[in-house]
mmCIF file of N, CA and C in Angstrom:
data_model
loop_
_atom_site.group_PDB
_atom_site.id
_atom_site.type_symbol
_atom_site.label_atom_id
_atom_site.label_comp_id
_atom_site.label_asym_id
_atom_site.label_seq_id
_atom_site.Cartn_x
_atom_site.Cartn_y
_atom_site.Cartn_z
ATOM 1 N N UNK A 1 0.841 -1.173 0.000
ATOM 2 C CA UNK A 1 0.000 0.000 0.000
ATOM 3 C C UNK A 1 0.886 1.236 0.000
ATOM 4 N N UNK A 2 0.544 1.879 -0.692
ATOM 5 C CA UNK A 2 1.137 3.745 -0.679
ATOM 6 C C UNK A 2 -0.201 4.396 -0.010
ATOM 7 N N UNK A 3 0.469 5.624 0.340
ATOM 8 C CA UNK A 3 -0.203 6.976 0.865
ATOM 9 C C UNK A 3 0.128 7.566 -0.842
ATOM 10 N N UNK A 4 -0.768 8.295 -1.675
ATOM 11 C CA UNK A 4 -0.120 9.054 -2.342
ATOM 12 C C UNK A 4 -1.247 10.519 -2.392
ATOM 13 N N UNK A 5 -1.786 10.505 -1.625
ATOM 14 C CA UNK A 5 -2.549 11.710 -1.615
ATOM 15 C C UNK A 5 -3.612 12.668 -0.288
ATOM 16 N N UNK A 6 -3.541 13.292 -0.169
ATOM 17 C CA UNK A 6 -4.587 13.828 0.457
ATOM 18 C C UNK A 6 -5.655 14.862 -0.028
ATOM 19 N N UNK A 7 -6.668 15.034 0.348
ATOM 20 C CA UNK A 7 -8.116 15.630 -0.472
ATOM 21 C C UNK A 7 -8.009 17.017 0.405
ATOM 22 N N UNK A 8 -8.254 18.007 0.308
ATOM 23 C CA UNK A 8 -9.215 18.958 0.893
ATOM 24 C C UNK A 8 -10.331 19.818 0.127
ATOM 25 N N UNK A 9 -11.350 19.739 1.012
ATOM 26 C CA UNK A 9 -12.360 20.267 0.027
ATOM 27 C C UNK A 9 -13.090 21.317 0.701
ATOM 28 N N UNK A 10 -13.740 21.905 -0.434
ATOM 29 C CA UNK A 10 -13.183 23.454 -0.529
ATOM 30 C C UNK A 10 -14.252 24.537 -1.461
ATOM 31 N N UNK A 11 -14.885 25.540 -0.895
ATOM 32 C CA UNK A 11 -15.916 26.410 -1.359
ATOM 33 C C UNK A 11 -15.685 26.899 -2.644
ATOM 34 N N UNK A 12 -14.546 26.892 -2.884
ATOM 35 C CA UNK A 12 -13.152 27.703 -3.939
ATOM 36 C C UNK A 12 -12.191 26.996 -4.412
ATOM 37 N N UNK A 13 -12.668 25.946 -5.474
ATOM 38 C CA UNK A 13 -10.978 25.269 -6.063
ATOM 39 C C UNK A 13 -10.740 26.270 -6.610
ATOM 40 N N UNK A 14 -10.636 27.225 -7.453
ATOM 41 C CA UNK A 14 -9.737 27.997 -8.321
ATOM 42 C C UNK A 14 -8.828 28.833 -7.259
ATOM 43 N N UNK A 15 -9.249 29.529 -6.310
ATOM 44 C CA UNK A 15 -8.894 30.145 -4.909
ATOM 45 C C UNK A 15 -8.103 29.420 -4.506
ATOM 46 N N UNK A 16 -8.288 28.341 -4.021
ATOM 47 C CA UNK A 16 -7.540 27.535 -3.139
ATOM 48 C C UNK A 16 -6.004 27.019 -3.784
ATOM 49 N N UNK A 17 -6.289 26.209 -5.446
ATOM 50 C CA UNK A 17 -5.187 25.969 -6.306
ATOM 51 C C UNK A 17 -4.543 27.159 -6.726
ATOM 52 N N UNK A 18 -5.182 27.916 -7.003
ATOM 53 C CA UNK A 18 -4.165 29.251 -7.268
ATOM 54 C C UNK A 18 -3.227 29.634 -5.923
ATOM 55 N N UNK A 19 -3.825 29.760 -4.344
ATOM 56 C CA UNK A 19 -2.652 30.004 -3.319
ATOM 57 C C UNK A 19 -1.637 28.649 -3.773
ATOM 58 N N UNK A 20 -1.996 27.155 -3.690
ATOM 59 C CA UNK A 20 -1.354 26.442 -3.410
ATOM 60 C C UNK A 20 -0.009 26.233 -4.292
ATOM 61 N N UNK A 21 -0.879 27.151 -5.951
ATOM 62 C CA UNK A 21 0.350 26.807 -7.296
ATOM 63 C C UNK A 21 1.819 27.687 -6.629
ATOM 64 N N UNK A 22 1.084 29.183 -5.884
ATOM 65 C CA UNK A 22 2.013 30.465 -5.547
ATOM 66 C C UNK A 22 2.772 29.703 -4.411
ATOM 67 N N UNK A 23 2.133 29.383 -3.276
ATOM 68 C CA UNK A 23 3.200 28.810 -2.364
ATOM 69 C C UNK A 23 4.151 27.695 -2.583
ATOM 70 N N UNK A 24 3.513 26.557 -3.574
ATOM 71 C CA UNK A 24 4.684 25.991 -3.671
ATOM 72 C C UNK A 24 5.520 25.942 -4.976
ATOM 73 N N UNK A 25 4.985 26.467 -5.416
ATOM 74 C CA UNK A 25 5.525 26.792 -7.034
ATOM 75 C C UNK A 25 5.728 26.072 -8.343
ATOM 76 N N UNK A 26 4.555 25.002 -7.338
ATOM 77 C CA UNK A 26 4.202 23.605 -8.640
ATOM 78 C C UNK A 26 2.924 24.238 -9.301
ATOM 79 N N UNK A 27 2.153 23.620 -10.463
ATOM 80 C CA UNK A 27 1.357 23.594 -10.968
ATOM 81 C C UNK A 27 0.315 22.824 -10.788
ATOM 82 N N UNK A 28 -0.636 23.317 -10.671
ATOM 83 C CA UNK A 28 -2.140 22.151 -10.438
ATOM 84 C C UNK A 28 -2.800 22.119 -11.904
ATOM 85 N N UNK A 29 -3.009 20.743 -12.132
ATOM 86 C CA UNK A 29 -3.447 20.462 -13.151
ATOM 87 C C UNK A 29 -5.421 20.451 -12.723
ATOM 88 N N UNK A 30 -6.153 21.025 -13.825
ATOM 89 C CA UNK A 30 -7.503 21.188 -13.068
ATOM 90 C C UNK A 30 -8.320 20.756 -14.490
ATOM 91 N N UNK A 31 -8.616 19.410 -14.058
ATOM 92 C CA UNK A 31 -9.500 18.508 -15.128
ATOM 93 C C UNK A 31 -10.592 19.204 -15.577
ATOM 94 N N UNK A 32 -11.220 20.154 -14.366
ATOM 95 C CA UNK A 32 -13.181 20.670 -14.653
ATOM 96 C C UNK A 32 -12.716 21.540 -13.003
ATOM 97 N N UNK A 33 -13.660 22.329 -12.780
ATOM 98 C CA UNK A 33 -14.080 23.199 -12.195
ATOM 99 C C UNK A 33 -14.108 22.852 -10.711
ATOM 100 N N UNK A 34 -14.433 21.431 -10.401
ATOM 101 C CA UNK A 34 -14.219 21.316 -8.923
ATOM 102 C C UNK A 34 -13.427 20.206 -8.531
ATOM 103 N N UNK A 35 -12.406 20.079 -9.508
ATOM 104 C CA UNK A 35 -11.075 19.236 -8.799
ATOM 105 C C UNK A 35 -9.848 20.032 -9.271
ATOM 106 N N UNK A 36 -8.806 19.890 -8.185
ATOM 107 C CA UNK A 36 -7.341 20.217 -9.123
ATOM 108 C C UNK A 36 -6.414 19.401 -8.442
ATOM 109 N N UNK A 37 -5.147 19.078 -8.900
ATOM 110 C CA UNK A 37 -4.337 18.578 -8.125
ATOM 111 C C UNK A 37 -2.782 19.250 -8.128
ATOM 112 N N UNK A 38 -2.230 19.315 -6.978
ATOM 113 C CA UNK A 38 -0.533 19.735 -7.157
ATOM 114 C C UNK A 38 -0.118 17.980 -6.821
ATOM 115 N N UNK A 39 0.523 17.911 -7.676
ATOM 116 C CA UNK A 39 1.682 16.431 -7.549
ATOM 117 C C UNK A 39 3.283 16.987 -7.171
ATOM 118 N N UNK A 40 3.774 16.433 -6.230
ATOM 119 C CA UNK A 40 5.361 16.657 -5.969
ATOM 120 C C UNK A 40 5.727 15.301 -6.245
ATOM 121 N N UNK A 41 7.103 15.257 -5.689
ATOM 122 C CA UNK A 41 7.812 13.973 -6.233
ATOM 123 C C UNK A 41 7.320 12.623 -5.247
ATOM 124 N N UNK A 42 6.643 12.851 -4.157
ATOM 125 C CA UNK A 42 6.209 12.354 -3.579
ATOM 126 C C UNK A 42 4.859 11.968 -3.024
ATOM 127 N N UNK A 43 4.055 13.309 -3.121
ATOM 128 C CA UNK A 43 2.754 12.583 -3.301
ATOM 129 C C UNK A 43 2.090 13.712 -3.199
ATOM 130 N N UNK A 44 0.068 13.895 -3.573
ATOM 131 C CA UNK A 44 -0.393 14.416 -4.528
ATOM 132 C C UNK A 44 -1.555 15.477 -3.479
ATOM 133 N N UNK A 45 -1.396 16.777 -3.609
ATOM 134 C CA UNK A 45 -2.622 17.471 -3.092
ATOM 135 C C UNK A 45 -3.440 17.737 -3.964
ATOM 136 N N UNK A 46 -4.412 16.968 -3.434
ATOM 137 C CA UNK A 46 -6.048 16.991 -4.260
ATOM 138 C C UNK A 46 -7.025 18.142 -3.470
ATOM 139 N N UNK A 47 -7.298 18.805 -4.694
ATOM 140 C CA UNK A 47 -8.477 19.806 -3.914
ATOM 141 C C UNK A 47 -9.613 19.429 -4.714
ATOM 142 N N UNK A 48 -10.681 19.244 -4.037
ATOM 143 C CA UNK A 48 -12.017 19.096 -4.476
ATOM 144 C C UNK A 48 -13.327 20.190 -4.289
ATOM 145 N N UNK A 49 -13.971 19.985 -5.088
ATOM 146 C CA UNK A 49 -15.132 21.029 -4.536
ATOM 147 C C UNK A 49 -15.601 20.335 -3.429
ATOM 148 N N UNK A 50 -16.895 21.496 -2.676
ATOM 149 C CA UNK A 50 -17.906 20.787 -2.103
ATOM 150 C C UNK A 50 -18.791 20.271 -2.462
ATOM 151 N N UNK A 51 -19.213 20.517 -3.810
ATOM 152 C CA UNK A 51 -19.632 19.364 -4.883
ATOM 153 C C UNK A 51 -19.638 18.279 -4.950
ATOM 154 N N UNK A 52 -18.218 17.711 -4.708
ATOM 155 C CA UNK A 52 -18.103 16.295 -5.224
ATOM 156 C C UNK A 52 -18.205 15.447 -3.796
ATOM 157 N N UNK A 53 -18.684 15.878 -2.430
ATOM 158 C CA UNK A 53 -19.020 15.133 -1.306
ATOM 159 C C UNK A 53 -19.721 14.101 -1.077
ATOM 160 N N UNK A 54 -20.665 14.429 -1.785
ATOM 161 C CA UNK A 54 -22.146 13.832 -2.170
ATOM 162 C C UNK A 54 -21.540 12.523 -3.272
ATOM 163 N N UNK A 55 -20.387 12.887 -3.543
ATOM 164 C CA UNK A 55 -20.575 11.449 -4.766
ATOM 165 C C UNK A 55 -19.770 10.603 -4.044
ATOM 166 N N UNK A 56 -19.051 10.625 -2.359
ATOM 167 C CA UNK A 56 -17.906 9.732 -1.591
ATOM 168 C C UNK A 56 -19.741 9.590 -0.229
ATOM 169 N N UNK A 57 -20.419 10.936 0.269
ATOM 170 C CA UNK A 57 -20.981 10.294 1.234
ATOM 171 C C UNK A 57 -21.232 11.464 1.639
ATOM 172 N N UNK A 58 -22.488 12.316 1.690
ATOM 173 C CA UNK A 58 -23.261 13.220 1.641
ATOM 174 C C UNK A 58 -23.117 13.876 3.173
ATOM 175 N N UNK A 59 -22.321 15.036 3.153
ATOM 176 C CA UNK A 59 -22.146 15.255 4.641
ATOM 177 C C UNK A 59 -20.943 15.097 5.048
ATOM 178 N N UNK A 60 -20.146 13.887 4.759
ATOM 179 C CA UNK A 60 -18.470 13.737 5.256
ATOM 180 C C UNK A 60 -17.898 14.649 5.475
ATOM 181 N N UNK A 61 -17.510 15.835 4.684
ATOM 182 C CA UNK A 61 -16.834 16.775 4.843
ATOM 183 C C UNK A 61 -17.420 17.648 4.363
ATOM 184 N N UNK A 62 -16.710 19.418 4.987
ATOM 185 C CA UNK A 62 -17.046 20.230 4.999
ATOM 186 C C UNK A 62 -15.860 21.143 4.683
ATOM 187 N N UNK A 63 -16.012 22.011 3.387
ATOM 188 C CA UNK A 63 -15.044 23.033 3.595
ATOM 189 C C UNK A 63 -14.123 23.970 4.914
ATOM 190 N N UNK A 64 -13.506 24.144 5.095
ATOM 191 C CA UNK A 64 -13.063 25.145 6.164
ATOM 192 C C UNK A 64 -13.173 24.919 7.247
ATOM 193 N N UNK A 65 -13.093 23.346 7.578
ATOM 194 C CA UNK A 65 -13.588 22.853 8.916
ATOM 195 C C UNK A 65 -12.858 21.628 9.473
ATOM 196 N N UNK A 66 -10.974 21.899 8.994
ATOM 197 C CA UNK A 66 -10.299 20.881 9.338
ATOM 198 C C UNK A 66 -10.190 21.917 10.682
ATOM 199 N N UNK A 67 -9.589 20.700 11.910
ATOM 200 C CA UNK A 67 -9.013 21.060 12.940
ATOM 201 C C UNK A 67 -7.922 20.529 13.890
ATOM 202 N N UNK A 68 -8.068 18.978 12.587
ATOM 203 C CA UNK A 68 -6.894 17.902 13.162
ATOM 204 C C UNK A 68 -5.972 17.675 12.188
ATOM 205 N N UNK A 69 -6.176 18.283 11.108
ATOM 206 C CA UNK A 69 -4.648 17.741 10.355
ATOM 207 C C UNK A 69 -4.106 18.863 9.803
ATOM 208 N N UNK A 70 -2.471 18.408 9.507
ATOM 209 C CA UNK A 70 -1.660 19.486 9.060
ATOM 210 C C UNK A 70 -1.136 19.147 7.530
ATOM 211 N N UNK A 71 -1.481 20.037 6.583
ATOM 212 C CA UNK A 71 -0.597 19.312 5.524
ATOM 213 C C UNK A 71 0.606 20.016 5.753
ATOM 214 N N UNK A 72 1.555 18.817 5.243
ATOM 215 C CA UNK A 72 2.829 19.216 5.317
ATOM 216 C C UNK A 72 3.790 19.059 3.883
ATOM 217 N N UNK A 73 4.864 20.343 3.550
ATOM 218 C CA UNK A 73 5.841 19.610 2.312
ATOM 219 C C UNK A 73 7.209 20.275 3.186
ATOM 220 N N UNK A 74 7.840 19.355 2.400
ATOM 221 C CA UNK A 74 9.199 18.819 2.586
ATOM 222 C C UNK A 74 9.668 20.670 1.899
ATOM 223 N N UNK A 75 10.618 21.167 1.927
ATOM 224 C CA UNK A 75 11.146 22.045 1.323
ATOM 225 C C UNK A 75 12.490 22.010 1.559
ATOM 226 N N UNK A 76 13.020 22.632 0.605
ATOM 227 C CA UNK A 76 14.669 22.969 0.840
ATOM 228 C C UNK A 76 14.936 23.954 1.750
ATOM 229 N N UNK A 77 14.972 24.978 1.895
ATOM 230 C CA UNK A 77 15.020 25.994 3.128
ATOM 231 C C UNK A 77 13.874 26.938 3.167
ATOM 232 N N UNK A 78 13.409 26.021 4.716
ATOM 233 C CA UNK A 78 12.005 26.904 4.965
ATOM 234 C C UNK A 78 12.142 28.448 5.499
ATOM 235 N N UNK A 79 13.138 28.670 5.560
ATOM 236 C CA UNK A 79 13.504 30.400 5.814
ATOM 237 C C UNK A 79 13.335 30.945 4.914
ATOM 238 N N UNK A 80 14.252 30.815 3.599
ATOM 239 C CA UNK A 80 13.807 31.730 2.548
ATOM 240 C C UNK A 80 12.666 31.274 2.033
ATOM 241 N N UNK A 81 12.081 30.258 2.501
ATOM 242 C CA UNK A 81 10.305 30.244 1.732
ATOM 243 C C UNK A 81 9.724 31.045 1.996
ATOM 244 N N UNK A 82 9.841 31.091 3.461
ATOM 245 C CA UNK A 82 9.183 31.979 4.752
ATOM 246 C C UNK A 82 8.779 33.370 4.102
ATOM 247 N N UNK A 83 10.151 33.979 3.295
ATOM 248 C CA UNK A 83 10.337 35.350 2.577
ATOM 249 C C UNK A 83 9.466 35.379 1.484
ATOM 250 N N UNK A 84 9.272 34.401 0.978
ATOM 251 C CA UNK A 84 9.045 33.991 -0.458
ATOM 252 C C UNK A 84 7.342 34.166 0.035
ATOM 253 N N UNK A 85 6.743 33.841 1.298
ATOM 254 C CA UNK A 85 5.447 34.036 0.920
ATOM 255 C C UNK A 85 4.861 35.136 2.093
ATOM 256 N N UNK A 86 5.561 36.190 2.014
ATOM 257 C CA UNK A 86 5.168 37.457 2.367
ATOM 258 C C UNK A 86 4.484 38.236 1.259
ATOM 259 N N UNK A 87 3.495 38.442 1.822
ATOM 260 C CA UNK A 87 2.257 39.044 0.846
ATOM 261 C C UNK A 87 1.557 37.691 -0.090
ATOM 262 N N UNK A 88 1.594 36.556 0.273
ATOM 263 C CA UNK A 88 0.626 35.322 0.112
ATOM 264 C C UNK A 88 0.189 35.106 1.127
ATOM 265 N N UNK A 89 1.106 34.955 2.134
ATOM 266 C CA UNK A 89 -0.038 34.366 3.555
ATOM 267 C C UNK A 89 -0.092 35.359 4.060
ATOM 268 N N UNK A 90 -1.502 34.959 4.556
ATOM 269 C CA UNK A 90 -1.776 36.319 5.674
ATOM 270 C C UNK A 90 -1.932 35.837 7.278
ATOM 271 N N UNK A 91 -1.959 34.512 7.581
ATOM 272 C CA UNK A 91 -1.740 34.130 8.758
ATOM 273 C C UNK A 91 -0.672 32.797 9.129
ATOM 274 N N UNK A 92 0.150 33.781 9.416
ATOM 275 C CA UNK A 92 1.608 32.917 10.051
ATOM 276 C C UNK A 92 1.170 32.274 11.738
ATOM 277 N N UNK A 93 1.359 30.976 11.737
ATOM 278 C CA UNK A 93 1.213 30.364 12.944
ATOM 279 C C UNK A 93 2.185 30.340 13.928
ATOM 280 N N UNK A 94 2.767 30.002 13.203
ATOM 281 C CA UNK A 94 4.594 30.162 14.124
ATOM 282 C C UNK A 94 5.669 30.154 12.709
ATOM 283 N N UNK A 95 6.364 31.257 13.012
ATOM 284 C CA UNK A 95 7.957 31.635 12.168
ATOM 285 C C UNK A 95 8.262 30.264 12.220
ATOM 286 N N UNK A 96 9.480 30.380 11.295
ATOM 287 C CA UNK A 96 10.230 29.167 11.289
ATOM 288 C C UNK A 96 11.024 29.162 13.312
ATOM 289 N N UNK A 97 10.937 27.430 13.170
ATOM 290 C CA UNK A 97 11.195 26.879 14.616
ATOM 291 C C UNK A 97 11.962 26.092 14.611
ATOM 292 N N UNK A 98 13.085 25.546 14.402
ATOM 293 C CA UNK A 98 13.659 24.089 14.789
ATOM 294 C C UNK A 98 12.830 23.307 16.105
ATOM 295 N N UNK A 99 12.190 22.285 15.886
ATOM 296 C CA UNK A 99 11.399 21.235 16.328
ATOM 297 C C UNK A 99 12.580 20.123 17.137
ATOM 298 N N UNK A 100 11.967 19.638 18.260
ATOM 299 C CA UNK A 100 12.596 18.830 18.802
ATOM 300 C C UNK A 100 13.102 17.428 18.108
ATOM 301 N N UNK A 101 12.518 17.467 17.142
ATOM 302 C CA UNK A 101 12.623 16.194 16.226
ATOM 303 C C UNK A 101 13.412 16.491 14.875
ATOM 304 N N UNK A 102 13.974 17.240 14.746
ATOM 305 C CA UNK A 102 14.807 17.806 13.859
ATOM 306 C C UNK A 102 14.822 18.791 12.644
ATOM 307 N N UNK A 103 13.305 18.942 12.664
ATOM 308 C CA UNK A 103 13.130 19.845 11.503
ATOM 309 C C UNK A 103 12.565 20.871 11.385
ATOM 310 N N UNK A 104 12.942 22.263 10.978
ATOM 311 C CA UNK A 104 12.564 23.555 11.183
ATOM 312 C C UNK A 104 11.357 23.935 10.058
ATOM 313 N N UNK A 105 10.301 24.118 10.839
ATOM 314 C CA UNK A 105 9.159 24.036 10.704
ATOM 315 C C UNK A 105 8.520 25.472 10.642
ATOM 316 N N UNK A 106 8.064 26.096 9.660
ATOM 317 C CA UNK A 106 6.886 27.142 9.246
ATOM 318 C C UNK A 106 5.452 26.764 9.300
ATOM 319 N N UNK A 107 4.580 27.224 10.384
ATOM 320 C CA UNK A 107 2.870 26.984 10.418
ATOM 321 C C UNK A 107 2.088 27.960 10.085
ATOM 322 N N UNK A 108 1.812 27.720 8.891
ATOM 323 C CA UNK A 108 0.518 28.779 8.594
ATOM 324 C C UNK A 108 -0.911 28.178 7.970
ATOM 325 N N UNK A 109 -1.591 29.334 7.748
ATOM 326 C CA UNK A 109 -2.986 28.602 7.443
ATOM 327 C C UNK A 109 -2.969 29.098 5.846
ATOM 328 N N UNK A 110 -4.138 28.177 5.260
ATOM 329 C CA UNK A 110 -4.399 28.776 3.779
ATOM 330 C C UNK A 110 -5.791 29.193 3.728
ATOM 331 N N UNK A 111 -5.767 29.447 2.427
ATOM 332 C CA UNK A 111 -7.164 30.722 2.511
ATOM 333 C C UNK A 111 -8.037 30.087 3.211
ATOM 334 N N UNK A 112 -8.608 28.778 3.528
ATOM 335 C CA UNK A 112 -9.777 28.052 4.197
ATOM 336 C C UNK A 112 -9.239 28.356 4.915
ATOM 337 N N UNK A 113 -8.278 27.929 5.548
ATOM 338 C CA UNK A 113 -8.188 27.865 7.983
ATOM 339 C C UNK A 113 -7.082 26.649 7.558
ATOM 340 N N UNK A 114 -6.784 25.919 6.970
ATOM 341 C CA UNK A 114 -6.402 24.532 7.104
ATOM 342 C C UNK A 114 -4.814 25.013 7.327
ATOM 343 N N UNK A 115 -4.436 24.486 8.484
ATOM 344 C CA UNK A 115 -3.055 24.190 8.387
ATOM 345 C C UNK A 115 -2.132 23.801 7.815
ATOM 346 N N UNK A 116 -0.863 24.393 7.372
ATOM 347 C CA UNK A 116 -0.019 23.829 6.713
ATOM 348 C C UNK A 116 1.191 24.109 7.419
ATOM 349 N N UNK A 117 2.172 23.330 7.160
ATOM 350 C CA UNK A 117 3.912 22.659 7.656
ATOM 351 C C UNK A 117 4.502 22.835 6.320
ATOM 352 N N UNK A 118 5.646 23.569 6.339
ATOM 353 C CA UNK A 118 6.553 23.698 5.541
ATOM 354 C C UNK A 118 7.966 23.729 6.098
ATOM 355 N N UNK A 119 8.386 22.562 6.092
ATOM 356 C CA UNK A 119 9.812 22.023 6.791
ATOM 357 C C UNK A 119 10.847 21.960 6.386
ATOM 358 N N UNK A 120 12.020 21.932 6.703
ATOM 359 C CA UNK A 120 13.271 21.742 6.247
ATOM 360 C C UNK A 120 13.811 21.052 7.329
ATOM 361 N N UNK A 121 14.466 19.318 7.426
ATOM 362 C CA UNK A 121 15.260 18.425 8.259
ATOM 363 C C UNK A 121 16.912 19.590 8.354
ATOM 364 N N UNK A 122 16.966 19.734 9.293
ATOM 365 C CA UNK A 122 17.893 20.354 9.725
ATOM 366 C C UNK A 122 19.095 19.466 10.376
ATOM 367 N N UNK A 123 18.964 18.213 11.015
ATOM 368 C CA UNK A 123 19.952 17.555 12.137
ATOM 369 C C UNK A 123 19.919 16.083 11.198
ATOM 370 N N UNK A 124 21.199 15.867 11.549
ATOM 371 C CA UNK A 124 21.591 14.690 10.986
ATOM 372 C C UNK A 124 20.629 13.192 11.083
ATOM 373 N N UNK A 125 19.798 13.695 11.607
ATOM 374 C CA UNK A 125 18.732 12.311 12.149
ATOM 375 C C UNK A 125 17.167 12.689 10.931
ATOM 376 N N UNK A 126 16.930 13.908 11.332
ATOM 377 C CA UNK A 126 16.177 14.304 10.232
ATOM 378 C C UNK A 126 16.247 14.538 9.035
ATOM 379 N N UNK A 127 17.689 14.334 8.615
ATOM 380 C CA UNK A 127 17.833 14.687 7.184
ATOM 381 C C UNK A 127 18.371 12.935 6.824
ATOM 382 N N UNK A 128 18.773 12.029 7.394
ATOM 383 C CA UNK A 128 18.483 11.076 7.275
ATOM 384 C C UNK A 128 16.769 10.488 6.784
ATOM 385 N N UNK A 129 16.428 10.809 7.856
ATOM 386 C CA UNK A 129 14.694 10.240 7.473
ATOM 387 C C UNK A 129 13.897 10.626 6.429
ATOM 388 N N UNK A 130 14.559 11.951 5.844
ATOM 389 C CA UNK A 130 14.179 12.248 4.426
ATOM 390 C C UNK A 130 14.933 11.626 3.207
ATOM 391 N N UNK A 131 16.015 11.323 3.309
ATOM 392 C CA UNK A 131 16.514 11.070 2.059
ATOM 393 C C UNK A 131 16.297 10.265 1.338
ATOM 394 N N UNK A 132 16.317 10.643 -0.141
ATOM 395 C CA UNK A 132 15.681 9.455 -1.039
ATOM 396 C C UNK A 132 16.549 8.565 -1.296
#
């Protein structure tokens, strides 16, 4: 089994894929109007409308109403990202941090509320656990 994706869904795919193309500076490919996806080398953010709920289970989810998960990407140096998305984000959670677990970590939200992690393994233990 692989993990290769996670969904969030969303009042606004064009909104939402457009922050996500600017922050990470991939491209979302957008089949129709209420899906898009960013693919990295590792695995795939799917944004969906609130549209397409009803076709997995009427009610499951709700736009703008995560409160337990974080998406996270891997980055090369989350400091100068940090720079890189001044005047994109408008709510910084915490500056970059070196984490007890080795990796210096940027928390902010995207246009919904949803959390995001943008990391860089900093210590020889964490940059181990990333490498391909």
């Amino acid at each position: 089994m692989d993990f290769v994706s996670i969904r969030v869904i969303t009042g606004d795919v064009a909104r939402l894929a457009d922050f996500y193309e600017k922050a990470t500076g991939g491209t979302a490919s957008r089949p129709n109007e209420d899906f898009a996806e960013i693919r990295t080398g590792r695995a795939t953010l799917a944004i969906g409308s609130a549209r397409t709920v009803p076709l997995f289970a009427p009610g499951a989810a709700r736009p703008g109403d995560n409160h337990s998960v974080i998406i996270e990407f891997l980055v090369d140096d989350v400091d100068r990202v940090r720079q890189n998305l001044a005047g994109l984000v408008t709510d910084f959670v915490t500056e970059p941090t070196t984490m007890p677990w080795g990796n210096r970590s940027l928390l902010f939200r995207d246009p919904d509320g949803n959390l995001v992690n943008f990391f860089t393994p900093v210590t020889p233990a964490a940059i181990e656990r990333f490498a391909r």
